[in-house]
Amino acid sequence: MGALLWLLIPVGAGLIAAGWSSWTMRNRKTGDVAELAGYARFRDAMEKEHSVSEPASDPV
């Protein structure tokens, strides 16, 4: 009986590993669309011309 209990440990670990791998390999619906839209917003923000203000003088 004790040997059967020790056999349950690797079997349980195998089942957990199979469940984890199937969960990580699932088909995600988001795709690259959100990432490409974020990159386009970033690129637009970087291309805008910003006025450079004069640095404040140090009151020394």
Coordinates of N, CA, C and O in Angstrom, one line a residue:
M1 N 0.8 -1.2 0.0 CA 0.0 0.0 0.0 C 0.9 1.3 0.0 O 0.5 2.2 -0.7
G2 N 2.0 1.2 0.7 CA 2.8 2.4 0.8 C 3.5 2.7 -0.6 O 3.7 3.8 -0.9
A3 N 3.8 1.6 -1.3 CA 4.4 1.8 -2.6 C 3.4 2.5 -3.6 O 3.8 3.3 -4.4
L4 N 2.1 2.2 -3.5 CA 1.1 2.8 -4.3 C 1.0 4.3 -4.0 O 0.8 5.1 -4.9
L5 N 1.2 4.6 -2.7 CA 1.1 6.0 -2.4 C 2.3 6.8 -2.9 O 2.2 7.9 -3.4
W6 N 3.5 6.2 -2.9 CA 4.7 6.8 -3.5 C 4.5 6.9 -5.0 O 5.1 7.8 -5.6
L7 N 3.8 6.0 -5.6 CA 3.6 6.1 -7.0 C 2.7 7.2 -7.4 O 2.7 7.8 -8.5
L8 N 1.8 7.6 -6.5 CA 0.9 8.7 -6.8 C 1.6 10.1 -6.9 O 1.1 11.0 -7.6
I9 N 2.7 10.2 -6.2 CA 3.5 11.5 -6.3 C 3.9 11.8 -7.7 O 3.6 12.9 -8.2
P10 N 4.6 11.0 -8.4 CA 5.0 11.3 -9.8 C 3.8 11.4 -10.8 O 3.8 12.2 -11.7
V11 N 2.8 10.6 -10.5 CA 1.6 10.6 -11.4 C 0.9 12.0 -11.2 O 0.5 12.6 -12.2
G12 N 0.8 12.4 -9.9 CA 0.2 13.7 -9.7 C 1.0 14.8 -10.3 O 0.5 15.8 -10.8
A13 N 2.3 14.7 -10.2 CA 3.2 15.8 -10.7 C 3.1 15.8 -12.2 O 3.1 16.9 -12.9
G14 N 2.9 14.6 -12.8 CA 2.8 14.6 -14.3 C 1.4 15.2 -14.7 O 1.4 15.9 -15.8
L15 N 0.4 15.0 -14.0 CA -0.9 15.6 -14.3 C -0.9 17.1 -14.1 O -1.4 17.8 -15.0
I16 N -0.2 17.5 -13.1 CA -0.1 19.0 -12.9 C 0.7 19.6 -14.0 O 0.4 20.7 -14.5
A17 N 1.8 18.9 -14.4 CA 2.7 19.5 -15.5 C 1.9 19.5 -16.8 O 2.0 20.4 -17.6
A18 N 1.1 18.5 -17.1 CA 0.3 18.4 -18.3 C -0.7 19.5 -18.3 O -1.0 20.2 -19.3
G19 N -1.4 19.8 -17.2 CA -2.4 20.9 -17.1 C -1.7 22.2 -17.3 O -2.2 23.1 -18.0
W20 N -0.5 22.4 -16.7 CA 0.2 23.7 -16.8 C 0.6 23.9 -18.2 O 0.5 25.0 -18.7
S21 N 1.1 22.9 -18.9 CA 1.6 23.1 -20.2 C 0.5 23.4 -21.2 O 0.6 24.2 -22.1
S22 N -0.7 22.7 -21.0 CA -1.8 23.0 -21.9 C -2.4 24.4 -21.6 O -2.8 25.1 -22.5
W23 N -2.3 24.9 -20.4 CA -2.7 26.2 -20.1 C -1.8 27.3 -20.7 O -2.3 28.3 -21.2
T24 N -0.5 27.1 -20.6 CA 0.4 28.0 -21.2 C 0.4 28.0 -22.7 O 0.8 29.1 -23.3
M25 N 0.1 26.9 -23.4 CA 0.1 26.9 -24.8 C -1.3 27.2 -25.4 O -1.5 27.0 -26.6
R26 N -2.2 27.7 -24.6 CA -3.5 28.0 -25.1 C -3.5 29.1 -26.2 O -2.5 29.9 -26.3
N27 N -4.5 29.1 -27.0 CA -4.6 30.1 -28.1 C -5.1 31.4 -27.5 O -6.3 31.5 -27.1
R28 N -4.3 32.4 -27.5 CA -4.8 33.7 -27.0 C -5.4 34.5 -28.1 O -5.0 34.5 -29.3
K29 N -6.5 35.2 -27.8 CA -7.3 35.9 -28.8 C -6.7 37.3 -29.1 O -7.1 37.9 -30.2
T30 N -5.9 37.9 -28.3 CA -5.5 39.3 -28.5 C -4.6 39.4 -29.7 O -4.8 40.4 -30.5
G31 N -3.6 38.6 -29.8 CA -2.7 38.7 -31.0 C -1.8 39.9 -30.9 O -1.6 40.4 -29.9
D32 N -1.4 40.3 -32.1 CA -0.5 41.4 -32.2 C -1.2 42.8 -32.4 O -0.5 43.8 -32.5
V33 N -2.5 42.7 -32.5 CA -3.2 44.0 -32.8 C -3.0 45.0 -31.7 O -2.7 46.2 -32.0
A34 N -3.2 44.6 -30.5 CA -3.0 45.6 -29.4 C -1.6 46.1 -29.3 O -1.3 47.3 -29.0
E35 N -0.6 45.2 -29.5 CA 0.8 45.6 -29.4 C 1.1 46.6 -30.6 O 1.9 47.6 -30.4
L36 N 0.6 46.3 -31.8 CA 0.9 47.2 -32.9 C 0.2 48.6 -32.7 O 0.8 49.6 -33.1
A37 N -1.0 48.6 -32.1 CA -1.6 49.9 -31.9 C -0.9 50.7 -30.8 O -0.7 51.9 -31.0
G38 N -0.4 50.0 -29.8 CA 0.4 50.7 -28.8 C 1.7 51.2 -29.4 O 2.1 52.3 -29.0
Y39 N 2.3 50.5 -30.3 CA 3.6 51.0 -30.9 C 3.3 52.2 -31.8 O 4.0 53.1 -31.8
A40 N 2.1 52.2 -32.5 CA 1.8 53.3 -33.3 C 1.5 54.5 -32.5 O 1.9 55.6 -32.9
R41 N 0.9 54.4 -31.3 CA 0.7 55.5 -30.4 C 2.0 56.1 -29.9 O 2.2 57.3 -29.8
F42 N 2.9 55.1 -29.6 CA 4.2 55.5 -29.1 C 5.0 56.3 -30.2 O 5.6 57.4 -29.9
R43 N 5.0 55.8 -31.4 CA 5.6 56.5 -32.5 C 5.1 57.9 -32.8 O 5.8 58.8 -33.0
D44 N 3.7 58.0 -32.7 CA 3.1 59.3 -32.9 C 3.5 60.3 -31.8 O 3.7 61.4 -32.1
A45 N 3.6 59.8 -30.6 CA 4.0 60.6 -29.5 C 5.4 61.1 -29.6 O 5.8 62.2 -29.3
M46 N 6.3 60.2 -30.1 CA 7.7 60.6 -30.3 C 7.9 61.5 -31.4 O 8.9 62.3 -31.5
E47 N 7.0 61.5 -32.4 CA 7.2 62.4 -33.6 C 6.7 63.8 -33.4 O 7.0 64.7 -34.1
K48 N 5.9 64.0 -32.4 CA 5.3 65.3 -32.1 C 6.5 66.2 -31.7 O 7.4 65.9 -31.0
E49 N 6.4 67.5 -32.1 CA 7.4 68.5 -31.7 C 7.0 69.1 -30.4 O 5.9 69.6 -30.3
H50 N 7.9 69.1 -29.5 CA 7.6 69.7 -28.2 C 8.4 70.9 -28.1 O 9.6 70.9 -28.4
S51 N 7.8 71.9 -27.5 CA 8.6 73.1 -27.2 C 9.5 72.9 -26.1 O 9.1 72.4 -25.0
V52 N 10.8 73.3 -26.2 CA 11.8 73.1 -25.2 C 11.8 74.3 -24.3 O 12.1 75.4 -24.8
S53 N 11.5 74.2 -23.1 CA 11.5 75.4 -22.2 C 12.9 75.6 -21.7 O 13.7 74.7 -21.6
E54 N 13.2 76.9 -21.4 CA 14.5 77.2 -20.9 C 14.7 76.6 -19.5 O 13.8 76.7 -18.7
P55 N 15.8 76.1 -19.2 CA 16.0 75.5 -17.9 C 16.1 76.6 -16.9 O 16.5 77.7 -17.1
A56 N 15.5 76.3 -15.7 CA 15.5 77.3 -14.6 C 16.9 77.6 -14.2 O 17.7 76.7 -14.0
S57 N 17.2 78.9 -13.9 CA 18.5 79.2 -13.4 C 18.6 78.9 -11.9 O 17.6 79.0 -11.2
D58 N 19.7 78.4 -11.5 CA 20.0 78.0 -10.2 C 20.1 79.3 -9.3 O 21.0 80.1 -9.6
P59 N 19.3 79.4 -8.2 CA 19.5 80.6 -7.3 C 20.7 80.4 -6.4 O 20.5 80.0 -5.3
V60 N 21.9 80.6 -6.9 CA 23.1 80.4 -6.1 C 23.6 81.7 -5.6 O 23.6 82.7 -6.1

